[in-house]
Amino acid sequence: MSAGQPPVNFHAHRSRAGESGAPEDFEQMLALLVQAISGSASLVYANAPGDWGIDVLIGELDGDVEIFQAKYLMGGVGPSQRTNIQSSFQRAVTAAAQHGYTVKRWVLCTPASLGPLERQWWRPWKLAQEAATGVAIELWDETVLRGLLLQPAARHIRRSFYEPYRDEQPKSPPAAIRSGPDRRWRPGNETIVGPHVYLLHSDATEETTADRTGTWREATAARIGSESVRVRLRQAVGPGVSEPREALRVQARLLRQRPAERGWPKLLDLHEGGAATTLVMARPEGRTWREAFGPSAVPSDRLTAARALAAASRVCAAIGALHGRGRSHRALTPDGIVVTADGVVLRDLGWAGLAKAGGAPGPAVDVEMVAALVHHTLTGHPPVPLLTPPVRATLPAFPEALDDLLLRALGPDPGRPHVRELGDALSRARRTLSLGGAA
C-alpha cells in the first residue's frame, strides 16, 4: 500500500453505523462502487411487498438486469449464512419470473473470505444454479472488493467510507485522535500501545472499578502500519486492578514458555507503560465458534453437530494444556474460541493467573463451560440446572455415552469428569455422528 493511501478496513461500517446499521452502510458503499466501475447502478430499498431479492441493480425491471446482493458477513460464511445466500438468489430468480424481467448476472458481495469448506460449497452450488437458471453467478469477496476499491475510479468511495482509518498519521498525534491509557476505548477509535497504533474494532469494551481506581479493557484491533495485523488487546490500568495486571503478566509468561502450544494464541507483546499493563496477542484467522456453529435457537443437524464436537475436543486439549500448568481459563464463550483451518485457537487465556473467586475449582468450571457450550450449540437452548434434558431428545443420533457424560459435566463439581476424559468422549462421538449412527 502506498504511503498516505487509506487502508480498506471493512470494520469501518460497524464503527460508523453500529452493529445494526453496518449492513445498510455496506450496501450504500456497494451501490456507489458498482456505479463507479460500471457507470450505472441503483440502490433498491426493501418495502412492501419486498425488495424482490435486489440490493443493487443495473438495468430496468422490464428487460435484462444485473443484481448485486450485499451480505455483510465479517465472520465468514457458515451453514446459516449459506442458507441465507441461497434464499436470496432464489428470491431474485422467482421475482424476475413473476414480474417479467430477466436476471443475466447475479453477484454475491461480501467482505468475508471463504475458507476451504465454504469454497467446496460455493463452486458446486454456483455451477448447478447457472445450469438450472441460465444466470451468470459471481463472487465479490474480501479480496475482489478491496481490489475494486483501490482502483482510481473508486478513490472518492475510499475517502468517504474508509478515510478515517488512514495508514499515514502525524508523528505526534493529537490526543483527540489517538487514545492513551487515560482515554476510553470505543469502536473505531485508535489507541497507542508502545510503538504501535491500533484501530479498535466493534467488540471494544471496558469496565471501571466502583471506586474508579482501575479499568479493564479488551478489544480486537488492527495494528496500523505498512502491514496491517489483527490482534487481541487486553489492558489493565490503575492501582485498583493490580491483580488483573499481574494476571496479564502470568499469561504472557505462559505464552512465552510454550509459544507453539496447540490451541493457544501467539504472544506479540507485553507492554508496561506507567499505570497500564497491556497484553497483545495475534488474533487467529478464522471464525468464532458463534459464527461457525452458534448457539442459535435452531438445533444443529447431524453433520454440523459432528464438526462442533470435533472443535470442542480441540478446545478440551487447549484447556487441558492450561490445566497441566496449574492454571484455568474460567471465561470460555462462543466468541472466545476461534475456528481456524487447522483446528481451534483460544482467543485469549481468560482469567488464568487471577485468584479463583471464593476458592472455586477452576478446572471443574472449565469442564462445565465446555459441556454447556456443546449442549447449547447442539440443542438450541441453554442447559438448566437439574432440569437439563439429554441432547438425544433433540438429536436422536447423538451417542448416549457422551450424553450421560455431558450431564455429569453439568452437574455438581465432585462428579464432573476431567477435561481429558471429556475431550476423548467428544472425539469418539464425533466419529459416531459422522458415520450416521447413535449409541
Coordinates of C-alpha atoms in Angstrom, one line a residue:
M1 CA 0.0 0.0 0.0
S2 CA 1.4 3.3 -1.0
A3 CA 2.2 6.0 1.7
G4 CA -0.9 8.1 2.6
Q5 CA -3.4 5.8 0.8
P6 CA -6.2 4.7 3.2
P7 CA -6.4 1.0 4.0
V8 CA -9.7 -0.7 3.1
N9 CA -10.9 -1.8 6.5
F10 CA -14.4 -3.3 6.3
H11 CA -14.9 -3.0 10.0
A12 CA -15.3 0.7 9.4
H13 CA -19.0 0.1 8.6
R14 CA -19.6 -1.2 12.1
S15 CA -17.6 1.6 13.7
R16 CA -19.5 4.3 11.8
A17 CA -23.1 2.8 11.8
G18 CA -23.1 0.3 14.7
E19 CA -23.8 -3.4 14.5
S20 CA -27.4 -2.9 13.3
G21 CA -26.6 -0.2 10.8
A22 CA -23.5 -1.7 9.3
P23 CA -25.2 -3.9 6.6
E24 CA -27.1 -0.9 5.2
D25 CA -23.9 1.2 5.3
F26 CA -22.1 -1.6 3.4
E27 CA -25.0 -1.6 0.8
Q28 CA -24.7 2.1 0.2
M29 CA -20.9 1.7 -0.4
L30 CA -21.6 -1.1 -2.8
A31 CA -24.1 0.9 -4.8
L32 CA -21.5 3.7 -5.2
L33 CA -18.8 1.2 -6.1
V34 CA -20.9 -0.5 -8.8
Q35 CA -21.8 2.9 -10.2
A36 CA -18.2 4.0 -10.2
I37 CA -16.9 1.0 -12.2
S38 CA -19.9 0.4 -14.4
G39 CA -21.3 3.9 -14.9
S40 CA -24.8 2.9 -13.8
A41 CA -26.4 1.4 -10.6
S42 CA -29.4 1.9 -8.4
L43 CA -29.8 1.0 -4.7
V44 CA -33.1 -0.8 -4.1
Y45 CA -34.7 -0.4 -0.7
A46 CA -36.9 -3.1 0.7
N47 CA -40.5 -2.1 1.1
A48 CA -43.8 -3.9 0.9
P49 CA -44.1 -6.4 -0.6
G50 CA -40.3 -6.8 -0.5
D51 CA -37.2 -5.9 -2.4
W52 CA -37.5 -8.8 -5.0
G53 CA -34.1 -10.1 -3.8
I54 CA -32.3 -7.0 -5.1
D55 CA -29.9 -4.8 -3.2
V56 CA -28.1 -3.0 -6.1
L57 CA -29.4 -3.0 -9.6
I58 CA -28.0 -2.4 -13.1
G59 CA -30.8 -2.1 -15.8
E60 CA -34.5 -1.6 -15.7
L61 CA -37.1 -4.0 -14.3
D62 CA -38.7 -4.6 -17.8
G63 CA -35.7 -6.1 -19.5
D64 CA -32.3 -7.6 -18.7
V65 CA -30.8 -6.8 -15.3
E66 CA -27.7 -7.4 -13.2
I67 CA -28.3 -7.9 -9.5
F68 CA -25.7 -7.3 -6.7
Q69 CA -26.6 -8.9 -3.4
A70 CA -24.9 -7.4 -0.3
K71 CA -24.1 -9.7 2.6
Y72 CA -22.1 -8.0 5.4
L73 CA -20.6 -11.3 6.8
M74 CA -17.5 -10.2 8.6
G75 CA -17.1 -13.5 10.4
G76 CA -17.3 -15.8 7.3
V77 CA -19.9 -17.9 5.6
G78 CA -21.2 -20.6 7.9
P79 CA -24.1 -23.0 7.3
S80 CA -26.8 -20.5 8.2
Q81 CA -25.2 -17.8 6.0
R82 CA -25.1 -20.3 3.1
T83 CA -28.8 -20.9 3.5
N84 CA -29.5 -17.2 3.5
I85 CA -27.4 -16.7 0.3
Q86 CA -29.3 -19.5 -1.4
S87 CA -32.6 -18.0 -0.4
S88 CA -31.6 -14.6 -1.7
F89 CA -30.7 -16.0 -5.1
Q90 CA -33.9 -18.0 -5.3
R91 CA -35.9 -14.9 -4.3
A92 CA -34.3 -12.9 -7.1
V93 CA -34.9 -15.5 -9.7
T94 CA -38.5 -16.1 -8.6
A95 CA -39.3 -12.3 -8.6
A96 CA -37.9 -12.0 -12.1
A97 CA -40.2 -14.7 -13.4
Q98 CA -43.2 -13.2 -11.7
H99 CA -42.6 -9.6 -12.8
G100 CA -41.4 -10.0 -16.4
Y101 CA -37.7 -9.3 -16.5
T102 CA -34.6 -11.4 -16.9
V103 CA -31.6 -11.7 -14.5
K104 CA -28.5 -12.0 -16.6
R105 CA -25.9 -11.7 -13.8
W106 CA -26.1 -12.2 -10.0
V107 CA -23.2 -11.1 -7.9
L108 CA -22.7 -12.0 -4.2
C109 CA -20.8 -9.2 -2.5
T110 CA -19.4 -9.9 1.0
P111 CA -16.3 -8.6 2.9
A112 CA -15.6 -12.1 4.1
S113 CA -13.1 -14.5 2.7
L114 CA -14.3 -18.1 2.0
G115 CA -12.5 -20.9 3.8
P116 CA -11.9 -24.3 2.4
L117 CA -15.3 -25.7 3.4
E118 CA -17.1 -22.6 2.0
R119 CA -15.2 -22.9 -1.3
Q120 CA -16.2 -26.6 -1.5
W121 CA -19.8 -25.5 -1.1
W122 CA -19.7 -22.4 -3.3
R123 CA -18.4 -23.7 -6.6
P124 CA -20.8 -26.7 -7.0
W125 CA -23.7 -24.6 -5.9
K126 CA -22.8 -21.8 -8.4
L127 CA -22.4 -24.3 -11.3
A128 CA -25.6 -26.1 -10.5
Q129 CA -27.6 -22.8 -10.3
E130 CA -26.1 -21.4 -13.5
A131 CA -27.1 -24.6 -15.3
A132 CA -30.6 -24.5 -13.9
T133 CA -31.4 -20.8 -14.4
G134 CA -29.0 -19.5 -17.1
V135 CA -27.9 -16.7 -14.7
A136 CA -24.2 -15.9 -14.5
I137 CA -23.1 -16.0 -10.9
E138 CA -20.1 -14.2 -9.5
L139 CA -18.5 -13.8 -6.1
W140 CA -17.0 -10.4 -4.9
D141 CA -15.4 -11.4 -1.7
E142 CA -12.9 -9.5 0.5
T143 CA -10.1 -9.7 -2.0
V144 CA -12.2 -8.7 -5.0
L145 CA -13.8 -5.8 -3.2
R146 CA -10.5 -4.5 -2.0
G147 CA -9.1 -4.6 -5.5
L148 CA -12.1 -2.7 -6.9
L149 CA -11.9 -0.1 -4.1
L150 CA -8.2 0.5 -4.9
Q151 CA -9.0 1.4 -8.5
P152 CA -8.7 5.2 -9.3
A153 CA -12.4 5.3 -10.2
A154 CA -13.2 4.4 -6.6
R155 CA -11.0 6.9 -4.9
H156 CA -13.9 9.1 -3.8
I157 CA -15.6 6.0 -2.2
R158 CA -12.4 5.1 -0.3
R159 CA -12.3 8.6 1.0
S160 CA -15.9 8.7 2.0
F161 CA -16.1 5.3 3.8
Y162 CA -12.6 4.5 4.9
E163 CA -10.6 7.7 5.1
P164 CA -11.0 7.9 8.9
Y165 CA -8.8 4.8 9.2
R166 CA -5.7 6.1 7.4
D167 CA -2.3 4.3 7.4
E168 CA -0.4 7.6 7.4
Q169 CA -0.6 9.5 10.7
P170 CA 1.3 12.5 12.2
K171 CA 4.4 11.6 14.2
S172 CA 2.9 13.4 17.3
P173 CA -0.8 12.6 17.1
P174 CA -3.3 14.9 18.8
A175 CA -4.8 13.4 22.0
A176 CA -8.3 13.9 20.4
I177 CA -7.4 11.4 17.6
R178 CA -5.3 8.8 19.4
S179 CA -6.0 7.5 22.9
G180 CA -3.5 6.6 25.5
P181 CA -4.1 4.7 28.8
D182 CA -6.3 7.6 30.2
R183 CA -8.8 7.6 27.3
R184 CA -11.8 5.3 26.9
W185 CA -11.8 2.5 24.3
R186 CA -14.5 2.8 21.8
P187 CA -15.1 1.0 18.5
G188 CA -13.4 3.0 15.6
N189 CA -11.1 4.8 17.9
E190 CA -7.3 4.4 17.9
T191 CA -5.1 3.6 20.8
I192 CA -1.3 3.7 21.3
V193 CA 0.4 0.7 22.9
G194 CA 4.2 1.0 22.9
P195 CA 5.5 1.9 19.4
H196 CA 2.3 0.8 17.6
V197 CA -1.1 2.3 16.9
Y198 CA -4.2 0.1 16.9
L199 CA -7.7 0.7 15.4
L200 CA -10.3 -0.7 17.8
H201 CA -13.0 -3.0 16.3
S202 CA -16.6 -3.2 17.2
D203 CA -16.1 -5.5 20.2
A204 CA -14.1 -3.0 22.2
T205 CA -15.2 -2.9 25.9
E206 CA -14.0 -1.6 29.2
E207 CA -15.1 -1.8 32.8
T208 CA -14.1 0.6 35.6
T209 CA -13.9 -0.3 39.3
A210 CA -16.6 1.1 41.6
D211 CA -14.1 3.4 43.2
R212 CA -12.8 4.5 39.8
T213 CA -9.2 3.5 40.6
G214 CA -8.8 0.9 37.9
T215 CA -10.1 0.0 34.4
W216 CA -10.1 -3.3 32.5
R217 CA -10.2 -3.2 28.7
E218 CA -10.5 -5.7 25.9
A219 CA -10.7 -5.4 22.1
T220 CA -9.9 -7.0 18.8
A221 CA -8.0 -4.4 16.8
A222 CA -5.9 -3.8 13.6
R223 CA -2.3 -2.7 14.1
I224 CA -1.9 0.2 11.7
G225 CA 1.3 0.4 9.7
S226 CA 2.9 -0.7 6.5
E227 CA 1.4 -4.1 7.1
S228 CA -1.9 -4.4 8.9
V229 CA -2.0 -7.1 11.6
R230 CA -5.1 -8.2 13.5
V231 CA -4.6 -8.5 17.3
R232 CA -6.3 -9.1 20.5
L233 CA -5.7 -6.5 23.2
R234 CA -6.2 -6.9 26.9
Q235 CA -5.3 -4.0 29.2
A236 CA -5.5 -3.3 32.9
V237 CA -5.0 0.3 34.1
G238 CA -4.6 1.8 37.5
P239 CA -3.9 0.8 41.1
G240 CA -7.4 -0.7 41.6
V241 CA -6.6 -3.6 39.2
S242 CA -3.3 -4.8 40.5
E243 CA -4.4 -8.4 40.4
P244 CA -5.6 -8.3 36.8
R245 CA -2.3 -6.6 35.8
E246 CA -0.4 -9.5 37.4
A247 CA -2.7 -12.0 35.7
L248 CA -1.7 -10.5 32.3
R249 CA 2.0 -10.9 33.2
V250 CA 1.3 -14.5 34.2
Q251 CA -0.4 -15.1 30.8
A252 CA 2.5 -13.6 29.0
R253 CA 4.9 -15.9 30.8
L254 CA 2.8 -18.9 29.9
L255 CA 2.7 -17.9 26.2
R256 CA 6.4 -17.3 26.1
Q257 CA 7.2 -20.7 27.7
R258 CA 5.1 -22.5 25.1
P259 CA 4.7 -20.2 22.1
A260 CA 3.7 -23.1 19.8
E261 CA 1.2 -24.7 22.2
R262 CA -1.6 -26.0 20.0
G263 CA -4.8 -24.1 20.6
W264 CA -3.2 -21.1 22.4
P265 CA -2.9 -17.6 20.9
K266 CA 0.5 -16.3 19.9
L267 CA 2.1 -13.6 22.1
L268 CA 3.2 -10.5 20.3
D269 CA 4.0 -8.2 23.2
L270 CA 3.5 -7.4 26.9
H271 CA 3.8 -3.6 27.3
E272 CA 4.2 -2.0 30.7
G273 CA 3.6 1.7 30.4
G274 CA 3.1 3.7 33.6
A275 CA -0.2 2.7 35.2
A276 CA -1.1 0.3 32.4
T277 CA -0.2 -3.3 31.6
T278 CA -1.2 -4.4 28.1
L279 CA -1.1 -7.9 26.6
V280 CA -1.0 -8.0 22.8
M281 CA -1.8 -11.4 21.1
A282 CA -2.2 -12.3 17.4
R283 CA -5.9 -12.8 16.6
P284 CA -6.1 -16.1 14.8
E285 CA -7.6 -16.1 11.3
G286 CA -10.9 -17.8 11.3
R287 CA -14.5 -17.6 12.5
T288 CA -15.6 -17.5 16.1
W289 CA -17.4 -20.5 17.5
R290 CA -20.6 -18.5 17.4
E291 CA -20.1 -17.7 13.7
A292 CA -19.3 -21.3 12.8
F293 CA -21.8 -23.2 15.0
G294 CA -24.0 -20.9 17.0
P295 CA -25.6 -21.4 19.5
S296 CA -28.8 -20.3 17.9
A297 CA -32.5 -21.0 18.5
V298 CA -32.3 -23.9 16.0
P299 CA -30.8 -27.3 16.9
S300 CA -27.7 -28.4 14.9
D301 CA -28.1 -31.0 12.2
R302 CA -26.1 -34.2 12.5
L303 CA -23.1 -33.2 10.4
T304 CA -22.8 -29.7 11.9
A305 CA -23.0 -31.4 15.3
A306 CA -20.1 -33.7 14.3
R307 CA -18.0 -30.7 13.3
A308 CA -18.8 -28.9 16.5
L309 CA -17.8 -32.0 18.6
A310 CA -14.5 -32.1 16.7
A311 CA -13.9 -28.5 17.5
A312 CA -14.9 -29.0 21.2
S313 CA -12.5 -31.8 21.6
R314 CA -9.7 -29.5 20.5
V315 CA -10.9 -26.9 22.9
C316 CA -10.5 -29.5 25.7
A317 CA -6.9 -30.2 24.5
A318 CA -6.1 -26.5 24.7
I319 CA -7.7 -26.2 28.2
G320 CA -6.0 -29.3 29.3
A321 CA -2.7 -27.9 28.5
L322 CA -3.6 -24.9 30.6
H323 CA -4.6 -27.1 33.5
G324 CA -1.3 -29.0 33.2
R325 CA 0.4 -25.8 34.1
G326 CA -1.7 -25.3 37.2
R327 CA -4.0 -22.6 35.6
S328 CA -7.6 -22.5 34.5
H329 CA -9.4 -20.4 31.9
R330 CA -12.9 -19.7 33.6
A331 CA -14.1 -17.4 30.8
L332 CA -14.9 -19.7 27.8
T333 CA -17.6 -18.2 25.5
P334 CA -18.7 -18.8 21.9
D335 CA -16.9 -15.5 21.0
G336 CA -13.7 -16.5 22.7
I337 CA -13.0 -19.6 20.6
V338 CA -11.7 -19.2 17.0
V339 CA -12.3 -22.0 14.5
T340 CA -9.4 -22.0 12.1
A341 CA -8.4 -24.0 9.0
D342 CA -6.2 -26.2 11.3
G343 CA -8.5 -26.6 14.3
V344 CA -9.4 -24.2 17.1
V345 CA -7.4 -21.5 18.9
L346 CA -8.4 -19.8 22.2
R347 CA -8.7 -16.0 21.6
D348 CA -7.0 -15.5 25.0
L349 CA -6.3 -17.3 28.2
G350 CA -9.3 -16.0 30.1
W351 CA -8.7 -15.4 33.8
A352 CA -5.6 -17.6 34.0
G353 CA -3.3 -16.1 36.7
L354 CA -6.2 -14.4 38.6
A355 CA -7.0 -15.8 42.0
K356 CA -10.1 -18.1 42.0
A357 CA -13.1 -16.3 43.4
G358 CA -14.2 -17.9 46.6
G359 CA -11.9 -20.8 46.1
A360 CA -13.9 -22.1 43.1
P361 CA -12.3 -25.1 41.4
G362 CA -11.1 -23.6 38.2
P363 CA -10.6 -26.9 36.1
A364 CA -14.1 -28.1 37.1
V365 CA -15.6 -24.7 36.0
D366 CA -13.8 -25.1 32.6
V367 CA -15.3 -28.5 32.1
E368 CA -18.8 -27.2 32.9
M369 CA -18.3 -24.3 30.4
V370 CA -17.3 -26.6 27.6
A371 CA -20.2 -29.0 28.3
A372 CA -22.7 -26.1 28.5
L373 CA -21.4 -24.7 25.2
V374 CA -21.7 -28.1 23.4
H375 CA -25.2 -28.7 24.8
H376 CA -26.5 -25.3 23.9
T377 CA -25.0 -25.4 20.4
L378 CA -26.4 -28.8 19.6
T379 CA -29.9 -28.4 21.2
G380 CA -30.6 -24.7 20.5
H381 CA -31.3 -24.0 24.2
P382 CA -29.0 -23.4 27.2
P383 CA -28.8 -26.1 29.9
V384 CA -30.9 -25.5 33.0
P385 CA -29.5 -26.8 36.4
L386 CA -31.2 -30.0 37.5
L387 CA -33.6 -29.8 34.5
T388 CA -31.4 -30.2 31.5
P389 CA -32.8 -32.8 29.0
P390 CA -30.4 -35.1 27.2
V391 CA -29.1 -34.0 23.8
R392 CA -30.6 -37.1 22.1
A393 CA -34.0 -35.7 23.0
T394 CA -33.3 -33.2 20.2
L395 CA -30.8 -35.1 18.1
P396 CA -31.7 -38.8 18.2
A397 CA -28.5 -39.9 16.5
F398 CA -26.5 -38.5 19.5
P399 CA -24.4 -41.1 21.3
E400 CA -25.8 -42.0 24.7
A401 CA -22.4 -42.3 26.4
L402 CA -21.5 -38.7 25.6
D403 CA -25.0 -37.5 26.6
D404 CA -24.5 -39.0 30.0
L405 CA -21.0 -37.5 30.3
L406 CA -22.3 -34.1 29.4
L407 CA -25.0 -34.2 32.0
R408 CA -22.3 -35.3 34.6
A409 CA -20.1 -32.4 33.5
L410 CA -23.0 -30.0 34.0
G411 CA -23.7 -31.4 37.5
P412 CA -22.1 -30.8 40.9
D413 CA -18.3 -30.2 41.0
P414 CA -17.3 -33.6 42.6
G415 CA -19.0 -35.5 39.8
R416 CA -17.5 -33.7 36.8
P417 CA -15.1 -35.6 34.5
H418 CA -11.6 -34.5 33.9
V419 CA -11.2 -32.3 30.8
R420 CA -9.2 -35.1 29.1
E421 CA -12.0 -37.5 29.6
L422 CA -14.5 -35.1 28.1
G423 CA -12.2 -34.4 25.2
D424 CA -11.8 -38.1 24.4
A425 CA -15.5 -38.7 24.6
L426 CA -16.2 -35.7 22.3
S427 CA -13.8 -37.1 19.7
R428 CA -15.3 -40.6 19.8
A429 CA -18.8 -39.2 19.5
R430 CA -17.8 -37.1 16.5
R431 CA -16.8 -40.3 14.7
T432 CA -20.1 -41.9 15.5
L433 CA -22.1 -39.0 14.4
S434 CA -20.1 -38.7 11.2
L435 CA -21.0 -42.3 10.3
G436 CA -24.6 -41.6 11.0
G437 CA -25.2 -43.8 14.0
A438 CA -26.0 -43.3 17.7
A439 CA -25.2 -45.2 20.9

